[in-house]
Amino acid sequence: MRLVSVRLPLRPLALASLVLNALLVVTGGAVRLTGSGLGCPTWPRCTDASYTTTAAMGVHGAIEFGNRLLGVVIGLVALATFIAALLEKPRRRGQARLSFALGLGVVAQGVVGGITVLTGLNPWIVGAHFVISMVMTAGAYVLWKRTAEPGAPRLPLVPGPLRTLARVTAVVSAAVILVGVVVTGSGPHAGDAETPRNGFDPTTISQVHADLVFLLIGLSVALWFALRAADAPPATVRAAGVLVLVELGQGLIGFVQYFTHLPVLLVGAHMLGAVFVWLATLAAVRALSASPAPAPATPAAEPVPATSAA
């Protein structure tokens, strides 16, 4: 009996993992913004008697259960991605390890999600849930990009000081997201009317968040100008420009939502915008280096015809 080998498509699976983890941020936001955080009041079951939502639990139960179901789908995709990385020939250890880490992230999400419910939507645990999603989104993005590249180490395209500036920009971008989580934990959209907030003054922590946003935009603009002045490759300059545009759009949404008293649609858009800012940051940093181009194939020498002796 002949065995047929099956190879899973690693690149599409990595892209699916990226999209689904970004979508989880949106559905998680929907859970909180609709007051459905305790739509399934226990964990791992949705009710004491059922793993799924019931008609009696209404729309809140359906929204929370849908978010949990998406987590299961992400777990299955992570498993398929890991298997695909193992089956690659030649196998690349970095991709296998990264896909395995994504699987561990799914487990961490499940555990933290359960603790979130069992602690009555503690804002710090809810924030940790969001941060894990952003880490997994970053991991899926890097894996997706690596699947299109050879395994050789990436080479820098710009001088060291510019790479340092980009890393500082990335650190500030992460800080903006983390402080944004704290802002969310101090605001009104807790996921349930009875959920306590984290105790920070919303106005004060929002000002800290806004100050970091201004710093981030300033660093990103400086990076864009510096790359242009250093005659960096067009793709590298373009990545920095996209980062600035995404940040400006996200900042506009943030200011409008603040001065319109946090309407749920704008808050949801701002959460999705955070994902785009993070991905644009990663893309800008990654654009500062590139994999070496493969050496051109050497054409085979034509055989020399034998000459007959006179």
PDB file of C-alpha atoms in Angstrom:
ATOM      1  CA  MET A   1       0.000   0.000   0.000  1.00  0.00           C
ATOM      2  CA  ARG A   2       1.462   3.351  -1.055  1.00  0.00           C
ATOM      3  CA  LEU A   3       1.388   6.165   1.481  1.00  0.00           C
ATOM      4  CA  VAL A   4       0.636   9.646   0.193  1.00  0.00           C
ATOM      5  CA  SER A   5       2.518  12.450   1.912  1.00  0.00           C
ATOM      6  CA  VAL A   6       0.462  15.520   2.811  1.00  0.00           C
ATOM      7  CA  ARG A   7       2.010  18.979   3.073  1.00  0.00           C
ATOM      8  CA  LEU A   8       0.003  21.740   4.672  1.00  0.00           C
ATOM      9  CA  PRO A   9       0.429  25.235   3.199  1.00  0.00           C
ATOM     10  CA  LEU A  10       2.399  27.054   5.883  1.00  0.00           C
ATOM     11  CA  ARG A  11       2.171  30.568   4.450  1.00  0.00           C
ATOM     12  CA  PRO A  12      -1.660  30.666   4.114  1.00  0.00           C
ATOM     13  CA  LEU A  13      -1.985  29.143   7.573  1.00  0.00           C
ATOM     14  CA  ALA A  14       0.305  31.800   9.042  1.00  0.00           C
ATOM     15  CA  LEU A  15      -1.780  34.497   7.342  1.00  0.00           C
ATOM     16  CA  ALA A  16      -4.985  32.910   8.677  1.00  0.00           C
ATOM     17  CA  SER A  17      -3.478  32.934  12.177  1.00  0.00           C
ATOM     18  CA  LEU A  18      -2.630  36.618  11.799  1.00  0.00           C
ATOM     19  CA  VAL A  19      -6.119  37.575  10.589  1.00  0.00           C
ATOM     20  CA  LEU A  20      -7.898  35.496  13.225  1.00  0.00           C
ATOM     21  CA  ASN A  21      -5.833  36.890  16.105  1.00  0.00           C
ATOM     22  CA  ALA A  22      -6.579  40.419  14.910  1.00  0.00           C
ATOM     23  CA  LEU A  23     -10.254  39.487  14.644  1.00  0.00           C
ATOM     24  CA  LEU A  24     -10.166  38.181  18.222  1.00  0.00           C
ATOM     25  CA  VAL A  25      -9.336  41.708  19.376  1.00  0.00           C
ATOM     26  CA  VAL A  26     -12.467  42.936  17.604  1.00  0.00           C
ATOM     27  CA  THR A  27     -14.754  40.232  18.993  1.00  0.00           C
ATOM     28  CA  GLY A  28     -13.251  40.671  22.453  1.00  0.00           C
ATOM     29  CA  GLY A  29     -14.014  44.368  22.175  1.00  0.00           C
ATOM     30  CA  ALA A  30     -17.580  43.537  21.136  1.00  0.00           C
ATOM     31  CA  VAL A  31     -17.952  41.380  24.236  1.00  0.00           C
ATOM     32  CA  ARG A  32     -16.921  44.245  26.480  1.00  0.00           C
ATOM     33  CA  LEU A  33     -18.708  47.047  24.609  1.00  0.00           C
ATOM     34  CA  THR A  34     -22.045  45.213  24.559  1.00  0.00           C
ATOM     35  CA  GLY A  35     -21.888  44.299  28.238  1.00  0.00           C
ATOM     36  CA  SER A  36     -21.553  40.609  27.377  1.00  0.00           C
ATOM     37  CA  GLY A  37     -18.490  39.887  29.469  1.00  0.00           C
ATOM     38  CA  LEU A  38     -20.433  37.514  31.701  1.00  0.00           C
ATOM     39  CA  GLY A  39     -22.735  36.290  28.944  1.00  0.00           C
ATOM     40  CA  CYS A  40     -21.245  32.898  29.764  1.00  0.00           C
ATOM     41  CA  PRO A  41     -21.007  33.229  33.543  1.00  0.00           C
ATOM     42  CA  THR A  42     -18.611  30.335  34.113  1.00  0.00           C
ATOM     43  CA  TRP A  43     -15.643  28.586  32.498  1.00  0.00           C
ATOM     44  CA  PRO A  44     -14.778  26.307  30.729  1.00  0.00           C
ATOM     45  CA  ARG A  45     -18.508  25.681  30.367  1.00  0.00           C
ATOM     46  CA  CYS A  46     -20.787  28.451  29.208  1.00  0.00           C
ATOM     47  CA  THR A  47     -23.273  27.496  31.930  1.00  0.00           C
ATOM     48  CA  ASP A  48     -23.073  24.951  34.724  1.00  0.00           C
ATOM     49  CA  ALA A  49     -24.940  22.487  32.506  1.00  0.00           C
ATOM     50  CA  SER A  50     -23.743  23.346  28.991  1.00  0.00           C
ATOM     51  CA  TYR A  51     -20.568  24.116  27.079  1.00  0.00           C
ATOM     52  CA  THR A  52     -22.587  26.174  24.596  1.00  0.00           C
ATOM     53  CA  THR A  53     -24.879  29.142  24.975  1.00  0.00           C
ATOM     54  CA  THR A  54     -28.619  28.642  25.355  1.00  0.00           C
ATOM     55  CA  ALA A  55     -31.596  30.608  24.085  1.00  0.00           C
ATOM     56  CA  ALA A  56     -32.339  31.740  27.626  1.00  0.00           C
ATOM     57  CA  MET A  57     -29.003  33.556  27.775  1.00  0.00           C
ATOM     58  CA  GLY A  58     -29.983  35.845  24.913  1.00  0.00           C
ATOM     59  CA  VAL A  59     -27.684  37.947  22.773  1.00  0.00           C
ATOM     60  CA  HIS A  60     -25.077  38.429  25.512  1.00  0.00           C
ATOM     61  CA  GLY A  61     -24.543  34.700  25.762  1.00  0.00           C
ATOM     62  CA  ALA A  62     -24.275  34.406  21.980  1.00  0.00           C
ATOM     63  CA  ILE A  63     -21.659  37.179  21.765  1.00  0.00           C
ATOM     64  CA  GLU A  64     -19.504  35.771  24.550  1.00  0.00           C
ATOM     65  CA  PHE A  65     -19.806  32.209  23.235  1.00  0.00           C
ATOM     66  CA  GLY A  66     -18.922  33.403  19.735  1.00  0.00           C
ATOM     67  CA  ASN A  67     -15.739  34.939  21.096  1.00  0.00           C
ATOM     68  CA  ARG A  68     -14.853  31.681  22.822  1.00  0.00           C
ATOM     69  CA  LEU A  69     -15.601  29.732  19.652  1.00  0.00           C
ATOM     70  CA  LEU A  70     -13.225  31.963  17.706  1.00  0.00           C
ATOM     71  CA  GLY A  71     -10.548  31.101  20.246  1.00  0.00           C
ATOM     72  CA  VAL A  72     -11.089  27.410  19.471  1.00  0.00           C
ATOM     73  CA  VAL A  73     -10.722  28.107  15.742  1.00  0.00           C
ATOM     74  CA  ILE A  74      -7.486  29.996  16.409  1.00  0.00           C
ATOM     75  CA  GLY A  75      -6.235  26.997  18.376  1.00  0.00           C
ATOM     76  CA  LEU A  76      -6.984  24.608  15.505  1.00  0.00           C
ATOM     77  CA  VAL A  77      -5.241  26.913  13.027  1.00  0.00           C
ATOM     78  CA  ALA A  78      -2.239  27.176  15.362  1.00  0.00           C
ATOM     79  CA  LEU A  79      -2.043  23.379  15.532  1.00  0.00           C
ATOM     80  CA  ALA A  80      -2.237  23.079  11.740  1.00  0.00           C
ATOM     81  CA  THR A  81       0.429  25.781  11.409  1.00  0.00           C
ATOM     82  CA  PHE A  82       2.768  23.912  13.740  1.00  0.00           C
ATOM     83  CA  ILE A  83       2.262  20.655  11.838  1.00  0.00           C
ATOM     84  CA  ALA A  84       2.882  22.469   8.547  1.00  0.00           C
ATOM     85  CA  ALA A  85       6.131  23.914   9.936  1.00  0.00           C
ATOM     86  CA  LEU A  86       7.268  20.447  11.010  1.00  0.00           C
ATOM     87  CA  LEU A  87       6.486  18.964   7.586  1.00  0.00           C
ATOM     88  CA  GLU A  88       8.400  21.620   5.659  1.00  0.00           C
ATOM     89  CA  LYS A  89      11.362  20.330   3.719  1.00  0.00           C
ATOM     90  CA  PRO A  90      13.892  21.438   4.635  1.00  0.00           C
ATOM     91  CA  ARG A  91      12.508  22.109   8.081  1.00  0.00           C
ATOM     92  CA  ARG A  92      13.376  25.527   9.490  1.00  0.00           C
ATOM     93  CA  ARG A  93      13.677  25.454  13.261  1.00  0.00           C
ATOM     94  CA  GLY A  94      12.838  29.129  13.683  1.00  0.00           C
ATOM     95  CA  GLN A  95       9.476  28.733  11.981  1.00  0.00           C
ATOM     96  CA  ALA A  96       8.666  25.560  13.891  1.00  0.00           C
ATOM     97  CA  ARG A  97       9.487  27.228  17.212  1.00  0.00           C
ATOM     98  CA  LEU A  98       7.478  30.316  16.372  1.00  0.00           C
ATOM     99  CA  SER A  99       4.441  28.287  15.331  1.00  0.00           C
ATOM    100  CA  PHE A 100       4.760  26.258  18.541  1.00  0.00           C
ATOM    101  CA  ALA A 101       4.859  29.509  20.522  1.00  0.00           C
ATOM    102  CA  LEU A 102       1.623  30.572  18.840  1.00  0.00           C
ATOM    103  CA  GLY A 103       0.052  27.358  20.088  1.00  0.00           C
ATOM    104  CA  LEU A 104       1.239  28.111  23.618  1.00  0.00           C
ATOM    105  CA  GLY A 105      -0.288  31.569  23.220  1.00  0.00           C
ATOM    106  CA  VAL A 106      -3.660  29.990  22.506  1.00  0.00           C
ATOM    107  CA  VAL A 107      -3.376  27.978  25.721  1.00  0.00           C
ATOM    108  CA  ALA A 108      -2.432  31.138  27.630  1.00  0.00           C
ATOM    109  CA  GLN A 109      -5.421  32.955  26.143  1.00  0.00           C
ATOM    110  CA  GLY A 110      -7.743  30.190  27.260  1.00  0.00           C
ATOM    111  CA  VAL A 111      -6.379  30.198  30.809  1.00  0.00           C
ATOM    112  CA  VAL A 112      -6.439  33.997  31.116  1.00  0.00           C
ATOM    113  CA  GLY A 113      -9.903  34.093  29.567  1.00  0.00           C
ATOM    114  CA  GLY A 114     -11.130  31.639  32.173  1.00  0.00           C
ATOM    115  CA  ILE A 115      -9.570  33.652  34.990  1.00  0.00           C
ATOM    116  CA  THR A 116     -11.215  36.768  33.526  1.00  0.00           C
ATOM    117  CA  VAL A 117     -14.668  35.214  33.890  1.00  0.00           C
ATOM    118  CA  LEU A 118     -13.996  33.603  37.269  1.00  0.00           C
ATOM    119  CA  THR A 119     -12.736  36.937  38.709  1.00  0.00           C
ATOM    120  CA  GLY A 120     -15.794  38.822  37.481  1.00  0.00           C
ATOM    121  CA  LEU A 121     -13.956  40.669  34.673  1.00  0.00           C
ATOM    122  CA  ASN A 122     -11.103  42.031  36.734  1.00  0.00           C
ATOM    123  CA  PRO A 123      -9.822  44.923  34.546  1.00  0.00           C
ATOM    124  CA  TRP A 124      -6.179  43.908  34.926  1.00  0.00           C
ATOM    125  CA  ILE A 125      -6.913  40.352  33.773  1.00  0.00           C
ATOM    126  CA  VAL A 126      -9.004  41.692  30.891  1.00  0.00           C
ATOM    127  CA  GLY A 127      -6.048  43.887  29.935  1.00  0.00           C
ATOM    128  CA  ALA A 128      -3.698  40.897  30.025  1.00  0.00           C
ATOM    129  CA  HIS A 129      -6.102  39.099  27.680  1.00  0.00           C
ATOM    130  CA  PHE A 130      -5.730  41.957  25.189  1.00  0.00           C
ATOM    131  CA  VAL A 131      -1.941  42.121  25.524  1.00  0.00           C
ATOM    132  CA  ILE A 132      -1.603  38.396  24.772  1.00  0.00           C
ATOM    133  CA  SER A 133      -3.647  38.946  21.617  1.00  0.00           C
ATOM    134  CA  MET A 134      -1.244  41.667  20.503  1.00  0.00           C
ATOM    135  CA  VAL A 135       1.771  39.440  21.205  1.00  0.00           C
ATOM    136  CA  MET A 136       0.205  36.608  19.210  1.00  0.00           C
ATOM    137  CA  THR A 137      -0.642  38.980  16.371  1.00  0.00           C
ATOM    138  CA  ALA A 138       3.009  40.026  16.257  1.00  0.00           C
ATOM    139  CA  GLY A 139       4.170  36.407  16.262  1.00  0.00           C
ATOM    140  CA  ALA A 140       1.786  35.451  13.466  1.00  0.00           C
ATOM    141  CA  TYR A 141       2.907  38.470  11.429  1.00  0.00           C
ATOM    142  CA  VAL A 142       6.592  37.592  11.758  1.00  0.00           C
ATOM    143  CA  LEU A 143       5.906  33.948  10.890  1.00  0.00           C
ATOM    144  CA  TRP A 144       3.893  34.965   7.834  1.00  0.00           C
ATOM    145  CA  LYS A 145       6.688  37.222   6.598  1.00  0.00           C
ATOM    146  CA  ARG A 146       9.348  34.586   7.216  1.00  0.00           C
ATOM    147  CA  THR A 147       7.544  32.000   5.105  1.00  0.00           C
ATOM    148  CA  ALA A 148       8.274  34.107   2.000  1.00  0.00           C
ATOM    149  CA  GLU A 149      11.978  34.428   2.753  1.00  0.00           C
ATOM    150  CA  PRO A 150      14.985  32.121   2.661  1.00  0.00           C
ATOM    151  CA  GLY A 151      16.450  31.008   5.940  1.00  0.00           C
ATOM    152  CA  ALA A 152      19.544  33.211   5.672  1.00  0.00           C
ATOM    153  CA  PRO A 153      20.000  35.982   8.272  1.00  0.00           C
ATOM    154  CA  ARG A 154      18.558  39.343   7.295  1.00  0.00           C
ATOM    155  CA  LEU A 155      20.994  42.102   6.356  1.00  0.00           C
ATOM    156  CA  PRO A 156      20.623  45.743   7.492  1.00  0.00           C
ATOM    157  CA  LEU A 157      19.600  48.276   4.836  1.00  0.00           C
ATOM    158  CA  VAL A 158      20.246  51.444   6.853  1.00  0.00           C
ATOM    159  CA  PRO A 159      22.911  52.678   9.316  1.00  0.00           C
ATOM    160  CA  GLY A 160      22.859  51.630  12.955  1.00  0.00           C
ATOM    161  CA  PRO A 161      21.511  54.932  14.389  1.00  0.00           C
ATOM    162  CA  LEU A 162      18.418  54.671  12.203  1.00  0.00           C
ATOM    163  CA  ARG A 163      17.816  51.126  13.361  1.00  0.00           C
ATOM    164  CA  THR A 164      18.110  52.328  16.959  1.00  0.00           C
ATOM    165  CA  LEU A 165      15.584  55.092  16.273  1.00  0.00           C
ATOM    166  CA  ALA A 166      13.193  52.507  14.844  1.00  0.00           C
ATOM    167  CA  ARG A 167      13.581  50.282  17.900  1.00  0.00           C
ATOM    168  CA  VAL A 168      12.867  53.219  20.228  1.00  0.00           C
ATOM    169  CA  THR A 169       9.785  53.983  18.139  1.00  0.00           C
ATOM    170  CA  ALA A 170       8.647  50.374  18.510  1.00  0.00           C
ATOM    171  CA  VAL A 171       9.116  50.514  22.293  1.00  0.00           C
ATOM    172  CA  VAL A 172       7.041  53.695  22.504  1.00  0.00           C
ATOM    173  CA  SER A 173       4.398  52.100  20.271  1.00  0.00           C
ATOM    174  CA  ALA A 174       4.172  49.184  22.711  1.00  0.00           C
ATOM    175  CA  ALA A 175       3.954  51.645  25.617  1.00  0.00           C
ATOM    176  CA  VAL A 176       1.079  53.473  23.907  1.00  0.00           C
ATOM    177  CA  ILE A 177      -0.807  50.192  23.629  1.00  0.00           C
ATOM    178  CA  LEU A 178      -0.109  49.190  27.238  1.00  0.00           C
ATOM    179  CA  VAL A 179      -1.193  52.558  28.639  1.00  0.00           C
ATOM    180  CA  GLY A 180      -4.233  52.386  26.363  1.00  0.00           C
ATOM    181  CA  VAL A 181      -5.147  49.149  28.126  1.00  0.00           C
ATOM    182  CA  VAL A 182      -4.957  50.969  31.464  1.00  0.00           C
ATOM    183  CA  VAL A 183      -7.145  53.773  30.057  1.00  0.00           C
ATOM    184  CA  THR A 184      -9.708  51.177  28.998  1.00  0.00           C
ATOM    185  CA  GLY A 185      -9.647  49.637  32.455  1.00  0.00           C
ATOM    186  CA  SER A 186     -10.519  52.993  33.988  1.00  0.00           C
ATOM    187  CA  GLY A 187     -13.357  53.786  31.572  1.00  0.00           C
ATOM    188  CA  PRO A 188     -17.047  52.942  31.438  1.00  0.00           C
ATOM    189  CA  HIS A 189     -17.024  49.932  29.080  1.00  0.00           C
ATOM    190  CA  ALA A 190     -16.263  47.184  31.554  1.00  0.00           C
ATOM    191  CA  GLY A 191     -18.142  44.297  29.967  1.00  0.00           C
ATOM    192  CA  ASP A 192     -20.690  44.182  32.790  1.00  0.00           C
ATOM    193  CA  ALA A 193     -22.505  46.837  34.804  1.00  0.00           C
ATOM    194  CA  GLU A 194     -21.273  45.427  38.123  1.00  0.00           C
ATOM    195  CA  THR A 195     -17.581  45.195  37.178  1.00  0.00           C
ATOM    196  CA  PRO A 196     -15.221  47.452  39.190  1.00  0.00           C
ATOM    197  CA  ARG A 197     -12.657  49.600  37.398  1.00  0.00           C
ATOM    198  CA  ASN A 198      -8.912  49.751  38.010  1.00  0.00           C
ATOM    199  CA  GLY A 199      -9.010  52.912  40.178  1.00  0.00           C
ATOM    200  CA  PHE A 200      -7.076  55.267  37.881  1.00  0.00           C
ATOM    201  CA  ASP A 201      -8.550  58.671  37.184  1.00  0.00           C
ATOM    202  CA  PRO A 202      -9.756  58.420  33.537  1.00  0.00           C
ATOM    203  CA  THR A 203      -8.817  62.023  32.700  1.00  0.00           C
ATOM    204  CA  THR A 204      -5.286  61.749  34.086  1.00  0.00           C
ATOM    205  CA  ILE A 205      -4.435  58.396  32.529  1.00  0.00           C
ATOM    206  CA  SER A 206      -5.968  59.511  29.224  1.00  0.00           C
ATOM    207  CA  GLN A 207      -3.633  62.510  29.236  1.00  0.00           C
ATOM    208  CA  VAL A 208      -0.635  60.226  29.808  1.00  0.00           C
ATOM    209  CA  HIS A 209      -1.833  58.106  26.891  1.00  0.00           C
ATOM    210  CA  ALA A 210      -2.213  61.178  24.670  1.00  0.00           C
ATOM    211  CA  ASP A 211       1.288  62.393  25.581  1.00  0.00           C
ATOM    212  CA  LEU A 212       2.744  59.035  24.556  1.00  0.00           C
ATOM    213  CA  VAL A 213       0.797  59.182  21.288  1.00  0.00           C
ATOM    214  CA  PHE A 214       2.322  62.596  20.502  1.00  0.00           C
ATOM    215  CA  LEU A 215       5.776  61.187  21.291  1.00  0.00           C
ATOM    216  CA  LEU A 216       5.133  58.183  19.048  1.00  0.00           C
ATOM    217  CA  ILE A 217       3.993  60.317  16.126  1.00  0.00           C
ATOM    218  CA  GLY A 218       6.996  62.617  16.568  1.00  0.00           C
ATOM    219  CA  LEU A 219       9.427  59.690  16.549  1.00  0.00           C
ATOM    220  CA  SER A 220       7.722  58.130  13.533  1.00  0.00           C
ATOM    221  CA  VAL A 221       7.865  61.375  11.555  1.00  0.00           C
ATOM    222  CA  ALA A 222      11.525  61.770  12.516  1.00  0.00           C
ATOM    223  CA  LEU A 223      12.183  58.215  11.340  1.00  0.00           C
ATOM    224  CA  TRP A 224      10.495  58.919   8.007  1.00  0.00           C
ATOM    225  CA  PHE A 225      12.509  62.083   7.404  1.00  0.00           C
ATOM    226  CA  ALA A 226      15.754  60.410   8.521  1.00  0.00           C
ATOM    227  CA  LEU A 227      15.220  57.489   6.152  1.00  0.00           C
ATOM    228  CA  ARG A 228      14.600  59.876   3.275  1.00  0.00           C
ATOM    229  CA  ALA A 229      17.735  61.858   4.144  1.00  0.00           C
ATOM    230  CA  ALA A 230      19.799  58.660   4.320  1.00  0.00           C
ATOM    231  CA  ASP A 231      18.555  57.601   0.875  1.00  0.00           C
ATOM    232  CA  ALA A 232      17.050  54.403   2.278  1.00  0.00           C
ATOM    233  CA  PRO A 233      15.367  51.970  -0.130  1.00  0.00           C
ATOM    234  CA  PRO A 234      11.912  53.152  -1.286  1.00  0.00           C
ATOM    235  CA  ALA A 235      10.141  50.242   0.423  1.00  0.00           C
ATOM    236  CA  THR A 236      11.771  51.167   3.741  1.00  0.00           C
ATOM    237  CA  VAL A 237      10.752  54.832   3.461  1.00  0.00           C
ATOM    238  CA  ARG A 238       7.255  53.801   2.419  1.00  0.00           C
ATOM    239  CA  ALA A 239       6.839  51.534   5.468  1.00  0.00           C
ATOM    240  CA  ALA A 240       7.725  54.443   7.773  1.00  0.00           C
ATOM    241  CA  GLY A 241       5.294  56.701   5.918  1.00  0.00           C
ATOM    242  CA  VAL A 242       2.493  54.163   6.277  1.00  0.00           C
ATOM    243  CA  LEU A 243       3.201  53.997  10.015  1.00  0.00           C
ATOM    244  CA  VAL A 244       2.789  57.781  10.313  1.00  0.00           C
ATOM    245  CA  LEU A 245      -0.510  57.722   8.394  1.00  0.00           C
ATOM    246  CA  VAL A 246      -1.901  54.863  10.476  1.00  0.00           C
ATOM    247  CA  GLU A 247      -0.925  56.654  13.688  1.00  0.00           C
ATOM    248  CA  LEU A 248      -2.592  59.873  12.556  1.00  0.00           C
ATOM    249  CA  GLY A 249      -5.792  58.007  11.734  1.00  0.00           C
ATOM    250  CA  GLN A 250      -5.740  56.200  15.056  1.00  0.00           C
ATOM    251  CA  GLY A 251      -5.038  59.442  16.909  1.00  0.00           C
ATOM    252  CA  LEU A 252      -7.979  61.126  15.210  1.00  0.00           C
ATOM    253  CA  ILE A 253     -10.309  58.303  16.248  1.00  0.00           C
ATOM    254  CA  GLY A 254      -8.963  58.494  19.785  1.00  0.00           C
ATOM    255  CA  PHE A 255      -9.569  62.212  20.161  1.00  0.00           C
ATOM    256  CA  VAL A 256     -13.045  62.048  18.629  1.00  0.00           C
ATOM    257  CA  GLN A 257     -14.086  59.154  20.873  1.00  0.00           C
ATOM    258  CA  TYR A 258     -12.789  60.981  23.953  1.00  0.00           C
ATOM    259  CA  PHE A 259     -14.626  64.223  23.250  1.00  0.00           C
ATOM    260  CA  THR A 260     -17.830  62.414  22.243  1.00  0.00           C
ATOM    261  CA  HIS A 261     -17.854  60.440  25.524  1.00  0.00           C
ATOM    262  CA  LEU A 262     -16.716  57.069  24.199  1.00  0.00           C
ATOM    263  CA  PRO A 263     -19.456  55.832  21.838  1.00  0.00           C
ATOM    264  CA  VAL A 264     -19.143  52.077  21.441  1.00  0.00           C
ATOM    265  CA  LEU A 265     -18.576  52.094  17.671  1.00  0.00           C
ATOM    266  CA  LEU A 266     -15.660  54.492  17.930  1.00  0.00           C
ATOM    267  CA  VAL A 267     -14.177  52.583  20.855  1.00  0.00           C
ATOM    268  CA  GLY A 268     -14.379  49.401  18.785  1.00  0.00           C
ATOM    269  CA  ALA A 269     -12.740  51.161  15.836  1.00  0.00           C
ATOM    270  CA  HIS A 270     -10.000  52.407  18.166  1.00  0.00           C
ATOM    271  CA  MET A 271      -9.301  48.856  19.353  1.00  0.00           C
ATOM    272  CA  LEU A 272      -8.989  47.671  15.755  1.00  0.00           C
ATOM    273  CA  GLY A 273      -6.811  50.706  15.054  1.00  0.00           C
ATOM    274  CA  ALA A 274      -4.447  49.597  17.813  1.00  0.00           C
ATOM    275  CA  VAL A 275      -3.895  46.366  15.900  1.00  0.00           C
ATOM    276  CA  PHE A 276      -3.115  48.307  12.718  1.00  0.00           C
ATOM    277  CA  VAL A 277      -0.690  50.608  14.551  1.00  0.00           C
ATOM    278  CA  TRP A 278       1.103  47.611  16.012  1.00  0.00           C
ATOM    279  CA  LEU A 279       1.340  45.843  12.652  1.00  0.00           C
ATOM    280  CA  ALA A 280       2.518  49.029  10.935  1.00  0.00           C
ATOM    281  CA  THR A 281       5.181  49.402  13.633  1.00  0.00           C
ATOM    282  CA  LEU A 282       6.399  45.856  13.078  1.00  0.00           C
ATOM    283  CA  ALA A 283       6.416  46.391   9.311  1.00  0.00           C
ATOM    284  CA  ALA A 284       8.454  49.599   9.642  1.00  0.00           C
ATOM    285  CA  VAL A 285      11.059  47.910  11.842  1.00  0.00           C
ATOM    286  CA  ARG A 286      11.219  44.868   9.596  1.00  0.00           C
ATOM    287  CA  ALA A 287      11.682  47.034   6.503  1.00  0.00           C
ATOM    288  CA  LEU A 288      15.064  48.204   7.847  1.00  0.00           C
ATOM    289  CA  SER A 289      16.596  44.861   6.900  1.00  0.00           C
ATOM    290  CA  ALA A 290      16.129  42.302   4.156  1.00  0.00           C
ATOM    291  CA  SER A 291      17.022  38.746   3.313  1.00  0.00           C
ATOM    292  CA  PRO A 292      19.900  38.446   0.865  1.00  0.00           C
ATOM    293  CA  ALA A 293      18.858  37.743  -2.685  1.00  0.00           C
ATOM    294  CA  PRO A 294      19.528  34.163  -3.770  1.00  0.00           C
ATOM    295  CA  ALA A 295      22.589  33.725  -5.933  1.00  0.00           C
ATOM    296  CA  PRO A 296      21.732  33.358  -9.620  1.00  0.00           C
ATOM    297  CA  ALA A 297      21.915  29.851 -10.928  1.00  0.00           C
ATOM    298  CA  THR A 298      25.071  29.108 -12.875  1.00  0.00           C
ATOM    299  CA  PRO A 299      24.225  27.772 -16.335  1.00  0.00           C
ATOM    300  CA  ALA A 300      25.553  24.326 -17.006  1.00  0.00           C
ATOM    301  CA  ALA A 301      28.572  24.218 -19.292  1.00  0.00           C
ATOM    302  CA  GLU A 302      27.826  22.879 -22.749  1.00  0.00           C
ATOM    303  CA  PRO A 303      29.660  19.665 -23.585  1.00  0.00           C
ATOM    304  CA  VAL A 304      32.645  20.114 -25.888  1.00  0.00           C
ATOM    305  CA  PRO A 305      32.199  18.031 -29.029  1.00  0.00           C
ATOM    306  CA  ALA A 306      34.887  15.463 -29.548  1.00  0.00           C
ATOM    307  CA  THR A 307      37.178  16.029 -32.543  1.00  0.00           C
ATOM    308  CA  SER A 308      38.208  13.157 -34.694  1.00  0.00           C
ATOM    309  CA  ALA A 309      41.875  12.521 -35.263  1.00  0.00           C
ATOM    310  CA  ALA A 310      43.174  13.222 -38.775  1.00  0.00           C
TER     311      ALA A 310
END
